[in-house]
């Protein structure tokens, strides 16, 4: 579980551990991962800290080697770490290139790099689940529909990074289509986390449910889908 020190990621760790999963809680720094994992361990949950800045190739290599030597496989990967760096006061044409690049580094390229690195361990599992935490703001269908609730919400670098995560999900699902392994994208909802400065329709507990559902998907579940609480969203 990447980006698990707070918000939706932290709560997803809690709910997966409550469901009996041994959770590797990844944080950008060792200290933040240990602090978050300790909080869940104090609740009697099986949670272990992992140091993983998802944009750090050295961290990724260390995590892969660690999981390989300790477990030899990985059953679930939740790509949850994400940033929203756009200046929402500016129109789409006036976001900086630095913002675009930094956003894509974390929200897309790191998702691809972490997944590529862990894929051999996921393939070693009997039936792995990859969950990509996307957003309804990545949906072209919603962005182009004047009747959609997000029609007037244009956060270009963030939105495009999540559209790209959706595209990556479809392509990886195609690659895995003749295997037992599944990859799906989810929208957690508009959730009351730091990313939204506490605004949102959903509590963090409810915001974790879509990730948990797809992480624990039964073998007859979908692959290559984009859903929120089990409801299909337009790409
Ligand atoms: P959040 O409260 O801002 O938490 C983001 C998490 O990602 C933090 O743990 C943060 O770690 C981590 N992170 C960021 N960059 C990282 C990096 N380079 N390496 C490792 N960890 C990194 O956000 P959230 O609302 O829980 O969002 C979680 C996911 O849901 C994101 O992918 C977001 O785009 C998506 N999402 C959220 C909403 C919403 O309404 N909240 C809606 C749609 C989609 P630090 O503590 O070290 O910064």
Coordinates of N, CA and C and ligand atoms in Angstrom, one line a residue:
X1 N 0.9 -1.2 0.0 CA 0.0 0.0 0.0 C 0.9 1.2 0.0
X2 N 0.9 2.0 -1.1 CA 1.8 3.2 -1.2 C 1.0 4.4 -0.7
X3 N 1.8 5.4 -0.2 CA 1.2 6.6 0.3 C 0.2 6.4 1.4
X4 N 0.7 5.6 2.4 CA -0.2 5.1 3.4 C -0.1 5.7 4.8
X5 N 0.6 6.9 4.8 CA 0.9 7.5 6.1 C -0.3 8.3 6.6
X6 N -1.2 8.6 5.7 CA -2.4 9.4 6.2 C -3.5 9.2 5.1
X7 N -4.7 9.9 5.4 CA -5.7 9.9 4.5 C -6.3 8.5 4.1
X8 N -6.6 8.4 2.8 CA -7.3 7.2 2.3 C -6.4 6.0 2.4
X9 N -5.1 6.2 2.2 CA -4.1 5.1 2.2 C -4.0 4.5 3.6
X10 N -3.9 5.3 4.6 CA -3.8 4.9 6.0 C -5.0 4.1 6.4
X11 N -6.2 4.6 6.0 CA -7.4 3.9 6.4 C -7.6 2.6 5.6
X12 N -7.1 2.6 4.4 CA -7.2 1.4 3.6 C -6.4 0.3 4.2
X13 N -5.2 0.7 4.7 CA -4.4 -0.3 5.5 C -5.1 -0.8 6.7
X14 N -5.8 0.0 7.4 CA -6.5 -0.4 8.6 C -7.6 -1.4 8.2
X15 N -8.4 -1.1 7.2 CA -9.5 -2.0 6.8 C -9.0 -3.3 6.2
X16 N -7.9 -3.3 5.4 CA -7.4 -4.5 4.9 C -6.8 -5.4 6.0
X17 N -6.1 -4.7 7.0 CA -5.6 -5.5 8.1 C -6.8 -6.1 9.0
X18 N -7.8 -5.3 9.1 CA -9.0 -5.8 9.9 C -9.6 -7.0 9.1
X19 N -9.4 -7.1 7.8 CA -10.0 -8.2 7.0 C -9.0 -9.4 7.0
X20 N -7.9 -9.2 7.7 CA -7.0 -10.4 7.9 C -5.7 -10.3 7.0
X21 N -5.6 -9.2 6.2 CA -4.4 -9.1 5.3 C -3.2 -8.7 6.2
X22 N -2.0 -9.3 5.9 CA -0.8 -8.7 6.5 C -0.4 -7.6 5.6
X23 N -0.4 -6.4 6.2 CA -0.3 -5.1 5.4 C 1.2 -4.6 5.5
X24 N 1.8 -4.3 4.3 CA 3.0 -3.5 4.3 C 2.6 -2.1 4.0
X25 N 2.8 -1.3 5.1 CA 2.3 0.1 5.0 C 3.5 1.0 4.6
X26 N 3.4 1.5 3.3 CA 4.6 2.3 2.8 C 4.4 3.8 3.0
X27 N 5.5 4.4 3.5 CA 5.5 5.8 3.7 C 6.7 6.4 3.0
X28 N 6.6 7.7 2.6 CA 7.7 8.3 1.9 C 9.0 8.3 2.7
X29 N 9.0 8.4 4.0 CA 10.2 8.3 4.9 C 10.0 7.1 5.9
X30 N 11.1 6.6 6.4 CA 11.1 5.6 7.4 C 10.3 6.0 8.6
X31 N 10.5 7.2 9.0 CA 9.9 7.7 10.3 C 8.4 7.8 10.1
X32 N 7.9 8.3 9.0 CA 6.5 8.4 8.8 C 5.8 7.1 8.7
X33 N 6.5 6.1 8.0 CA 5.9 4.8 7.9 C 5.8 4.1 9.2
X34 N 6.9 4.2 10.0 CA 6.9 3.6 11.3 C 5.8 4.1 12.2
X35 N 5.7 5.5 12.2 CA 4.7 6.1 13.1 C 3.3 5.6 12.7
X36 N 3.0 5.6 11.4 CA 1.6 5.2 11.0 C 1.4 3.7 11.3
X37 N 2.4 2.9 11.0 CA 2.3 1.4 11.3 C 2.1 1.2 12.8
X38 N 2.9 1.9 13.6 CA 2.7 1.7 15.0 C 1.3 2.0 15.5
X39 N 0.7 3.1 14.9 CA -0.6 3.4 15.3 C -1.6 2.2 15.1
X40 N -1.4 1.6 13.9 CA -2.3 0.4 13.6 C -1.9 -0.8 14.4
X41 N -0.7 -1.0 14.6 CA -0.2 -2.1 15.5 C -0.7 -2.0 16.9
X42 N -0.8 -0.8 17.4 CA -1.4 -0.6 18.7 C -2.8 -1.0 18.8
X43 N -3.5 -1.1 17.6 CA -4.9 -1.6 17.6 C -4.9 -3.1 17.4
X44 N -3.8 -3.7 17.5 CA -3.7 -5.2 17.3 C -3.7 -5.7 15.9
X45 N -3.4 -4.8 15.0 CA -3.5 -5.1 13.5 C -2.1 -5.5 13.0
X46 N -2.0 -6.4 12.1 CA -0.8 -6.9 11.5 C -0.3 -6.0 10.4
X47 N 0.4 -5.0 10.7 CA 0.9 -4.0 9.8 C 2.4 -3.7 10.0
X48 N 3.1 -3.7 8.9 CA 4.5 -3.5 9.0 C 4.9 -2.3 8.1
X49 N 5.8 -1.5 8.7 CA 6.3 -0.3 7.9 C 7.3 -0.6 6.8
X50 N 7.1 0.2 5.7 CA 8.0 0.0 4.6 C 8.4 1.5 4.1
X51 N 9.7 1.7 3.8 CA 10.1 3.0 3.4 C 10.0 3.0 1.8
X52 N 9.1 3.9 1.3 CA 9.0 3.9 -0.1 C 8.5 5.3 -0.6
X53 N 9.5 6.1 -0.9 CA 9.1 7.3 -1.7 C 8.9 6.8 -3.1
X54 N 7.7 6.9 -3.7 CA 7.4 6.2 -4.9 C 8.2 6.7 -6.1
X55 N 8.8 7.9 -5.9 CA 9.6 8.5 -7.0 C 11.1 8.2 -6.9
X56 N 11.4 7.3 -5.9 CA 12.8 7.0 -5.6 C 13.1 5.6 -6.0
X57 N 13.9 5.5 -7.1 CA 14.2 4.2 -7.7 C 14.9 3.3 -6.7
X58 N 15.8 3.9 -5.9 CA 16.5 3.1 -4.9 C 15.6 2.5 -3.9
X59 N 14.6 3.3 -3.4 CA 13.6 2.8 -2.5 C 12.8 1.6 -3.1
X60 N 12.4 1.8 -4.4 CA 11.7 0.7 -5.0 C 12.5 -0.6 -5.1
X61 N 13.7 -0.5 -5.5 CA 14.6 -1.7 -5.6 C 14.7 -2.4 -4.2
X62 N 14.9 -1.6 -3.1 CA 15.0 -2.1 -1.8 C 13.7 -2.9 -1.4
X63 N 12.6 -2.2 -1.7 CA 11.3 -2.9 -1.3 C 11.1 -4.2 -2.0
X64 N 11.4 -4.2 -3.3 CA 11.3 -5.4 -4.1 C 12.2 -6.5 -3.5
X65 N 13.4 -6.2 -3.2 CA 14.3 -7.2 -2.7 C 13.9 -7.7 -1.3
X66 N 13.3 -6.8 -0.5 CA 12.9 -7.1 0.8 C 11.6 -8.1 0.7
X67 N 10.7 -7.7 -0.1 CA 9.5 -8.6 -0.2 C 9.9 -10.0 -0.8
X68 N 10.8 -9.9 -1.8 CA 11.3 -11.2 -2.4 C 11.9 -12.1 -1.4
X69 N 12.8 -11.5 -0.5 CA 13.5 -12.4 0.4 C 12.6 -12.9 1.6
X70 N 11.6 -12.0 1.9 CA 10.8 -12.4 3.1 C 9.6 -13.2 2.7
X71 N 9.0 -12.9 1.6 CA 7.7 -13.6 1.2 C 7.7 -14.3 -0.1
X72 N 8.6 -13.9 -1.0 CA 8.6 -14.5 -2.3 C 7.5 -14.2 -3.2
X73 N 6.5 -13.4 -2.8 CA 5.4 -13.1 -3.6 C 4.7 -11.9 -3.0
X74 N 3.8 -11.2 -3.8 CA 3.0 -10.1 -3.3 C 1.6 -10.3 -3.8
X75 N 0.6 -10.4 -2.9 CA -0.8 -10.7 -3.3 C -1.6 -9.5 -3.7
X76 N -1.3 -8.3 -3.1 CA -2.1 -7.1 -3.4 C -1.1 -5.9 -3.5
X77 N -1.3 -5.1 -4.5 CA -0.6 -3.8 -4.6 C -1.6 -2.7 -4.8
X78 N -1.6 -1.8 -3.8 CA -2.5 -0.6 -4.0 C -1.7 0.6 -4.2
X79 N -1.8 1.1 -5.4 CA -1.0 2.3 -5.8 C -1.9 3.5 -5.4
X80 N -1.6 4.0 -4.2 CA -2.5 5.0 -3.6 C -1.8 6.4 -3.5
X81 N -0.5 6.4 -3.4 CA 0.2 7.7 -3.3 C -0.1 8.6 -4.4
X82 N -0.4 9.9 -4.0 CA -0.8 10.8 -5.1 C -0.7 12.3 -4.6
X83 N -0.5 13.2 -5.5 CA -0.4 14.6 -5.2 C -1.3 15.4 -6.1
X84 N -1.8 16.5 -5.5 CA -2.6 17.5 -6.3 C -1.8 18.8 -6.1
X85 N -1.1 19.2 -7.2 CA -0.2 20.4 -7.1 C -0.7 21.6 -7.9
X86 N -1.7 21.4 -8.7 CA -2.2 22.5 -9.5 C -2.6 23.7 -8.6
X87 N -2.4 24.9 -9.2 CA -2.9 26.1 -8.5 C -4.3 26.3 -9.0
X88 N -5.3 25.9 -8.2 CA -6.7 25.9 -8.7 C -7.3 27.3 -9.0
X89 N -6.5 28.3 -8.6 CA -7.0 29.7 -8.9 C -6.6 30.0 -10.4
X90 N -5.8 29.2 -11.0 CA -5.3 29.5 -12.4 C -6.1 28.7 -13.4
X91 N -6.3 29.2 -14.6 CA -7.0 28.4 -15.6 C -6.1 27.3 -16.1
X92 N -6.6 26.3 -16.9 CA -5.8 25.2 -17.3 C -4.5 25.6 -18.1
X93 N -4.6 26.6 -18.9 CA -3.5 27.0 -19.7 C -2.4 27.7 -18.9
X94 N -2.6 28.0 -17.6 CA -1.6 28.7 -16.8 C -1.0 28.0 -15.7
X95 N -1.1 26.6 -15.7 CA -0.4 25.8 -14.7 C 1.1 25.7 -15.2
X96 N 2.0 25.7 -14.3 CA 3.4 25.6 -14.7 C 3.8 24.3 -15.2
X97 N 4.8 24.3 -16.0 CA 5.3 23.0 -16.5 C 5.9 22.2 -15.3
X98 N 6.5 22.9 -14.3 CA 7.0 22.2 -13.2 C 5.9 21.4 -12.5
X99 N 4.7 22.0 -12.4 CA 3.6 21.4 -11.7 C 3.2 20.1 -12.5
X100 N 3.1 20.3 -13.9 CA 2.8 19.1 -14.7 C 3.8 18.0 -14.5
X101 N 5.1 18.3 -14.5 CA 6.1 17.3 -14.4 C 6.1 16.6 -13.1
X102 N 6.0 17.4 -12.0 CA 6.0 16.8 -10.7 C 4.7 16.0 -10.4
X103 N 3.6 16.4 -10.9 CA 2.4 15.7 -10.8 C 2.5 14.3 -11.5
X104 N 3.0 14.4 -12.8 CA 3.1 13.1 -13.5 C 4.2 12.2 -12.9
X105 N 5.2 12.8 -12.3 CA 6.3 11.9 -11.7 C 5.6 11.0 -10.6
X106 N 4.8 11.6 -9.8 CA 4.2 10.9 -8.7 C 3.0 10.1 -9.1
X107 N 2.1 10.7 -9.8 CA 0.8 10.1 -10.0 C 0.8 9.1 -11.2
X108 N 1.7 9.2 -12.1 CA 1.7 8.3 -13.2 C 3.0 7.5 -13.3
X109 N 4.2 8.2 -13.5 CA 5.4 7.5 -13.7 C 5.8 6.6 -12.5
X110 N 5.5 7.0 -11.3 CA 5.8 6.2 -10.2 C 4.9 5.0 -10.1
X111 N 3.7 5.2 -10.5 CA 2.7 4.0 -10.5 C 3.2 3.0 -11.5
X112 N 3.7 3.4 -12.7 CA 4.2 2.5 -13.6 C 5.5 1.8 -13.1
X113 N 6.4 2.6 -12.6 CA 7.7 2.1 -12.1 C 7.5 1.1 -11.0
X114 N 6.7 1.5 -10.0 CA 6.5 0.6 -8.8 C 5.8 -0.7 -9.3
X115 N 4.9 -0.6 -10.2 CA 4.1 -1.8 -10.7 C 5.1 -2.7 -11.5
X116 N 5.8 -2.1 -12.4 CA 6.8 -2.9 -13.2 C 7.7 -3.7 -12.3
X117 N 8.2 -3.0 -11.3 CA 9.2 -3.6 -10.4 C 8.6 -4.7 -9.6
X118 N 7.4 -4.6 -9.2 CA 6.7 -5.6 -8.3 C 6.0 -6.6 -9.1
X119 N 5.9 -6.5 -10.4 CA 5.1 -7.4 -11.2 C 5.5 -8.9 -11.1
X120 N 6.9 -9.1 -11.1 CA 7.3 -10.5 -10.9 C 6.8 -11.1 -9.6
X121 N 6.8 -10.3 -8.5 CA 6.3 -10.8 -7.2 C 4.8 -11.0 -7.3
X122 N 4.1 -10.1 -8.0 CA 2.6 -10.3 -8.1 C 2.3 -11.5 -8.9
X123 N 3.1 -11.7 -10.0 CA 2.8 -12.9 -10.8 C 3.1 -14.2 -10.0
X124 N 3.9 -14.1 -9.0 CA 4.3 -15.3 -8.2 C 3.1 -15.6 -7.2
X125 N 2.2 -14.7 -7.0 CA 1.0 -14.9 -6.2 C 0.0 -15.8 -7.0
X126 N -0.9 -16.5 -6.2 CA -1.8 -17.3 -6.9 C -2.8 -16.5 -7.8
X127 N -3.2 -15.3 -7.2 CA -4.2 -14.5 -7.9 C -4.1 -13.1 -7.4
X128 N -3.2 -12.3 -8.0 CA -2.9 -11.0 -7.4 C -3.9 -10.0 -7.8
X129 N -4.0 -8.9 -7.0 CA -4.9 -7.8 -7.2 C -4.0 -6.5 -7.2
X130 N -4.1 -5.7 -8.3 CA -3.5 -4.4 -8.4 C -4.6 -3.4 -8.4
X131 N -4.6 -2.4 -7.4 CA -5.6 -1.4 -7.4 C -4.9 -0.1 -7.6
X132 N -5.3 0.6 -8.7 CA -4.8 2.0 -9.0 C -5.8 3.0 -8.5
X133 N -5.4 3.8 -7.6 CA -6.3 4.8 -7.0 C -6.3 6.0 -8.0
X134 N -7.3 6.1 -8.8 CA -7.5 7.1 -9.8 C -8.4 8.2 -9.2
X135 N -9.2 8.8 -10.0 CA -10.2 9.8 -9.6 C -11.2 10.0 -10.7
X136 N -12.4 10.4 -10.3 CA -13.4 10.7 -11.3 C -13.0 11.9 -12.1
X137 N -12.0 12.7 -11.6 CA -11.5 13.8 -12.3 C -10.6 13.3 -13.5
X138 N -10.3 12.0 -13.5 CA -9.6 11.5 -14.7 C -10.5 11.1 -15.8
X139 N -11.8 11.2 -15.6 CA -12.8 10.7 -16.6 C -13.1 11.7 -17.7
X140 N -12.7 11.3 -18.9 CA -13.1 12.2 -20.1 C -14.6 12.3 -20.2
X141 N -15.3 11.1 -20.0 CA -16.7 11.1 -20.2 C -17.4 12.2 -19.3
X142 N -16.9 12.3 -18.0 CA -17.5 13.3 -17.1 C -17.1 14.7 -17.5
X143 N -15.8 14.8 -17.8 CA -15.3 16.2 -18.1 C -15.9 16.8 -19.4
X144 N -16.4 16.0 -20.3 CA -17.0 16.5 -21.5 C -18.5 16.6 -21.5
X145 N -19.1 16.2 -20.3 CA -20.5 16.2 -20.2 C -21.0 17.4 -19.4
X146 N -21.6 18.4 -20.0 CA -22.0 19.6 -19.2 C -22.9 19.3 -18.1
X147 N -23.6 18.1 -18.1 CA -24.5 17.8 -17.0 C -23.8 17.1 -15.8
X148 N -22.5 16.8 -16.0 CA -21.8 16.1 -15.0 C -21.4 17.0 -13.8
X149 N -21.4 16.5 -12.6 CA -21.0 17.4 -11.5 C -19.6 17.9 -11.5
X150 N -18.7 17.2 -12.3 CA -17.3 17.7 -12.3 C -17.1 18.6 -13.6
X151 N -18.1 18.9 -14.4 CA -17.9 19.6 -15.6 C -17.1 20.9 -15.4
X152 N -17.4 21.6 -14.3 CA -16.8 22.9 -14.0 C -15.5 22.8 -13.2
X153 N -15.1 21.5 -12.9 CA -13.9 21.3 -12.1 C -12.7 20.9 -13.0
X154 N -11.9 21.9 -13.3 CA -10.8 21.6 -14.3 C -9.4 21.8 -13.5
X155 N -8.8 20.7 -13.2 CA -7.5 20.7 -12.4 C -6.5 20.0 -13.4
X156 N -6.0 20.6 -14.4 CA -5.5 19.9 -15.5 C -4.4 18.9 -15.3
X157 N -3.3 19.3 -14.6 CA -2.2 18.3 -14.4 C -2.7 17.1 -13.6
X158 N -3.4 17.4 -12.5 CA -3.9 16.3 -11.7 C -4.9 15.4 -12.5
X159 N -5.9 16.1 -13.2 CA -6.9 15.3 -14.0 C -6.2 14.5 -15.1
X160 N -5.3 15.1 -15.8 CA -4.7 14.3 -16.9 C -3.8 13.2 -16.3
X161 N -3.2 13.4 -15.2 CA -2.4 12.3 -14.6 C -3.3 11.1 -14.3
X162 N -4.5 11.4 -13.8 CA -5.4 10.3 -13.4 C -6.0 9.6 -14.7
X163 N -6.3 10.5 -15.8 CA -6.7 9.9 -17.1 C -5.6 8.9 -17.5
X164 N -4.3 9.3 -17.3 CA -3.2 8.4 -17.8 C -3.2 7.1 -16.9
X165 N -3.5 7.3 -15.6 CA -3.5 6.1 -14.8 C -4.6 5.1 -15.3
X166 N -5.7 5.7 -15.7 CA -6.8 4.8 -16.2 C -6.3 4.1 -17.5
X167 N -5.6 4.9 -18.4 CA -5.1 4.2 -19.6 C -4.1 3.1 -19.3
X168 N -3.2 3.4 -18.3 CA -2.3 2.4 -17.9 C -3.0 1.1 -17.3
X169 N -4.1 1.4 -16.6 CA -4.8 0.3 -16.0 C -5.4 -0.7 -17.1
X170 N -6.0 0.0 -18.1 CA -6.5 -0.8 -19.3 C -5.4 -1.6 -20.0
X171 N -4.3 -0.9 -20.2 CA -3.2 -1.6 -20.9 C -2.6 -2.8 -20.1
X172 N -2.4 -2.6 -18.8 CA -1.9 -3.7 -18.0 C -2.9 -4.8 -17.9
X173 N -4.2 -4.4 -17.8 CA -5.2 -5.5 -17.7 C -5.2 -6.3 -19.0
X174 N -5.0 -5.7 -20.1 CA -4.9 -6.4 -21.4 C -3.7 -7.4 -21.3
X175 N -2.6 -6.9 -20.8 CA -1.4 -7.8 -20.7 C -1.7 -9.0 -19.8
X176 N -2.5 -8.8 -18.8 CA -2.7 -9.8 -17.8 C -4.0 -10.6 -18.0
X177 N -4.7 -10.4 -19.2 CA -6.0 -10.9 -19.3 C -6.1 -12.5 -19.3
X178 N -5.0 -13.1 -19.7 CA -5.1 -14.6 -19.7 C -4.4 -15.2 -18.4
X179 N -4.3 -14.4 -17.4 CA -3.7 -14.8 -16.1 C -4.8 -14.6 -15.0
X180 N -4.5 -15.2 -13.8 CA -5.5 -15.0 -12.7 C -5.4 -13.6 -12.1
X181 N -4.5 -12.8 -12.5 CA -4.2 -11.5 -11.9 C -5.1 -10.4 -12.4
X182 N -5.5 -9.5 -11.5 CA -6.5 -8.5 -11.9 C -5.9 -7.1 -11.6
X183 N -6.2 -6.1 -12.5 CA -5.8 -4.7 -12.2 C -7.0 -3.8 -12.5
X184 N -7.3 -3.0 -11.5 CA -8.5 -2.1 -11.7 C -8.2 -0.7 -11.1
X185 N -8.9 0.2 -11.7 CA -8.8 1.6 -11.2 C -10.0 1.9 -10.4
X186 N -9.9 2.7 -9.4 CA -11.0 3.1 -8.6 C -11.0 4.7 -8.4
X187 N -12.2 5.2 -8.1 CA -12.4 6.5 -7.6 C -12.9 6.4 -6.2
X188 N -12.1 6.9 -5.2 CA -12.5 6.7 -3.8 C -13.7 7.5 -3.4
X189 N -14.1 8.5 -4.2 CA -15.1 9.5 -3.8 C -14.5 10.8 -3.5
X190 N -15.3 11.8 -3.2 CA -14.8 13.1 -2.8 C -14.6 13.0 -1.3
X191 N -13.4 12.8 -0.8 CA -13.2 12.4 0.5 C -12.5 13.4 1.4
X192 N -12.9 13.5 2.7 CA -12.4 14.5 3.6 C -11.0 14.3 4.1
X193 N -10.0 14.5 3.1 CA -8.6 14.3 3.5 C -7.9 15.7 3.4
X194 N -6.6 15.6 3.7 CA -5.7 16.8 3.6 C -5.7 17.3 2.1
X195 N -5.8 16.4 1.2 CA -5.7 16.8 -0.2 C -6.8 17.8 -0.6
X196 N -8.0 17.6 0.1 CA -9.1 18.5 -0.1 C -9.3 19.5 1.0
X197 N -8.2 19.7 1.9 CA -8.3 20.5 3.0 C -9.5 20.2 3.9
X198 N -9.8 18.9 4.0 CA -10.9 18.5 4.8 C -12.3 18.5 4.2
X199 N -12.4 19.2 3.0 CA -13.7 19.2 2.3 C -14.0 17.8 1.7
X200 N -15.3 17.6 1.4 CA -15.6 16.3 0.7 C -16.9 15.8 1.2
X201 N -17.5 14.9 0.4 CA -18.8 14.3 0.7 C -18.6 13.0 1.6
X202 N -17.5 12.4 1.5 CA -17.3 11.1 2.2 C -16.3 11.2 3.4
X203 N -16.6 10.4 4.4 CA -15.6 10.3 5.5 C -14.4 9.5 4.9
X204 N -13.3 9.5 5.6 CA -12.1 8.8 5.2 C -12.4 7.3 5.2
X205 N -13.2 6.8 6.3 CA -13.6 5.4 6.4 C -14.3 4.9 5.1
X206 N -15.3 5.7 4.7 CA -16.0 5.4 3.4 C -15.1 5.5 2.2
X207 N -14.2 6.5 2.2 CA -13.4 6.8 1.1 C -12.4 5.6 0.8
X208 N -12.1 4.8 1.8 CA -11.2 3.6 1.7 C -11.9 2.4 1.1
X209 N -13.3 2.5 1.1 CA -14.0 1.2 0.8 C -13.8 0.7 -0.7
X210 N -13.7 1.7 -1.6 CA -13.5 1.2 -3.0 C -12.2 0.5 -3.2
X211 N -11.1 1.0 -2.6 CA -9.8 0.3 -2.7 C -9.9 -1.0 -2.1
X212 N -10.5 -1.1 -0.9 CA -10.6 -2.4 -0.1 C -11.3 -3.4 -1.0
X213 N -12.5 -2.9 -1.5 CA -13.3 -3.8 -2.3 C -12.5 -4.4 -3.5
X214 N -11.8 -3.6 -4.2 CA -11.0 -4.1 -5.4 C -9.8 -4.9 -4.9
X215 N -9.2 -4.6 -3.8 CA -8.1 -5.4 -3.3 C -8.5 -6.8 -2.9
X216 N -9.7 -6.9 -2.5 CA -10.2 -8.2 -2.0 C -11.2 -8.9 -3.0
X217 N -11.1 -8.5 -4.2 CA -12.0 -8.9 -5.3 C -11.9 -10.4 -5.4
X218 N -13.1 -11.1 -5.5 CA -13.1 -12.6 -5.8 C -12.6 -12.9 -7.2
X219 N -12.3 -14.2 -7.4 CA -11.7 -14.6 -8.7 C -12.6 -14.3 -9.9
X220 N -13.9 -14.2 -9.7 CA -14.8 -13.9 -10.8 C -15.1 -12.4 -11.0
X221 N -14.3 -11.6 -10.3 CA -14.5 -10.1 -10.4 C -13.8 -9.6 -11.7
X222 N -14.1 -8.3 -12.0 CA -13.6 -7.7 -13.2 C -12.1 -7.5 -13.2
X223 N -11.5 -7.2 -14.4 CA -10.2 -6.7 -14.5 C -10.3 -5.6 -15.6
X224 N -9.5 -4.5 -15.4 CA -9.6 -3.4 -16.4 C -10.8 -2.5 -16.2
X225 N -11.3 -2.5 -15.0 CA -12.5 -1.7 -14.7 C -12.1 -0.4 -14.0
X226 N -13.1 0.5 -14.0 CA -13.0 1.8 -13.3 C -14.3 2.0 -12.6
X227 N -14.2 1.9 -11.2 CA -15.4 1.9 -10.4 C -15.3 2.8 -9.2
X228 N -16.4 3.1 -8.6 CA -16.5 3.7 -7.3 C -17.6 2.9 -6.5
X229 N -17.2 2.3 -5.4 CA -18.1 1.5 -4.6 C -18.9 0.5 -5.5
X230 N -18.2 -0.1 -6.4 CA -18.8 -1.1 -7.3 C -19.5 -0.6 -8.5
X231 N -19.7 0.7 -8.6 CA -20.5 1.3 -9.7 C -19.5 1.7 -10.8
X232 N -19.7 1.2 -12.0 CA -18.8 1.6 -13.1 C -18.9 3.0 -13.5
X233 N -17.7 3.6 -13.7 CA -17.6 5.1 -14.1 C -17.2 5.2 -15.5
X234 N -17.6 6.3 -16.2 CA -17.2 6.4 -17.6 C -15.7 6.8 -17.6
X235 N -15.0 6.2 -18.6 CA -13.6 6.5 -18.8 C -13.3 7.9 -19.1
Ligands
LIG1 P1 -3.6 12.8 1.1 O1 -4.3 12.9 2.4 O2 -2.9 14.1 0.6 O3 -2.4 11.7 1.3 C1 -1.6 11.5 0.2 C2 -0.6 10.3 0.6 O4 0.2 10.1 -0.5 C3 0.2 10.7 1.8 O5 0.4 9.5 2.6 C4 1.5 11.1 1.2 O6 2.7 11.0 2.0 C5 1.6 10.2 0.0 N1 2.5 10.6 -1.0 C6 2.6 11.6 -1.8 N2 3.7 11.6 -2.6 C7 4.4 10.5 -2.2 C8 5.6 10.0 -2.7 N3 6.4 10.5 -3.6 N4 6.0 8.8 -2.1 C9 5.2 8.2 -1.2 N5 4.1 8.7 -0.7 C10 3.7 9.8 -1.2 O7 -4.4 12.3 -0.1 P2 -5.7 11.3 -0.1 O8 -6.9 12.2 -0.3 O9 -5.7 10.3 0.9 O10 -5.4 10.7 -1.6 C11 -5.1 9.3 -1.7 C12 -5.2 9.0 -3.2 O11 -6.6 9.1 -3.5 C13 -4.5 9.9 -4.1 O12 -4.0 9.1 -5.2 C14 -5.5 10.8 -4.6 O13 -5.2 11.4 -5.9 C15 -6.7 9.9 -4.7 N6 -8.0 10.6 -4.6 C16 -8.4 11.4 -3.6 C17 -9.7 12.0 -3.6 C18 -10.1 12.8 -2.4 O14 -11.3 13.3 -2.5 N7 -9.4 12.9 -1.3 C19 -10.5 11.9 -4.7 C20 -10.1 11.1 -5.8 C21 -8.8 10.5 -5.8 P3 3.3 12.2 2.9 O15 2.5 12.1 4.2 O16 4.7 11.8 3.0 O17 3.1 13.4 2.1

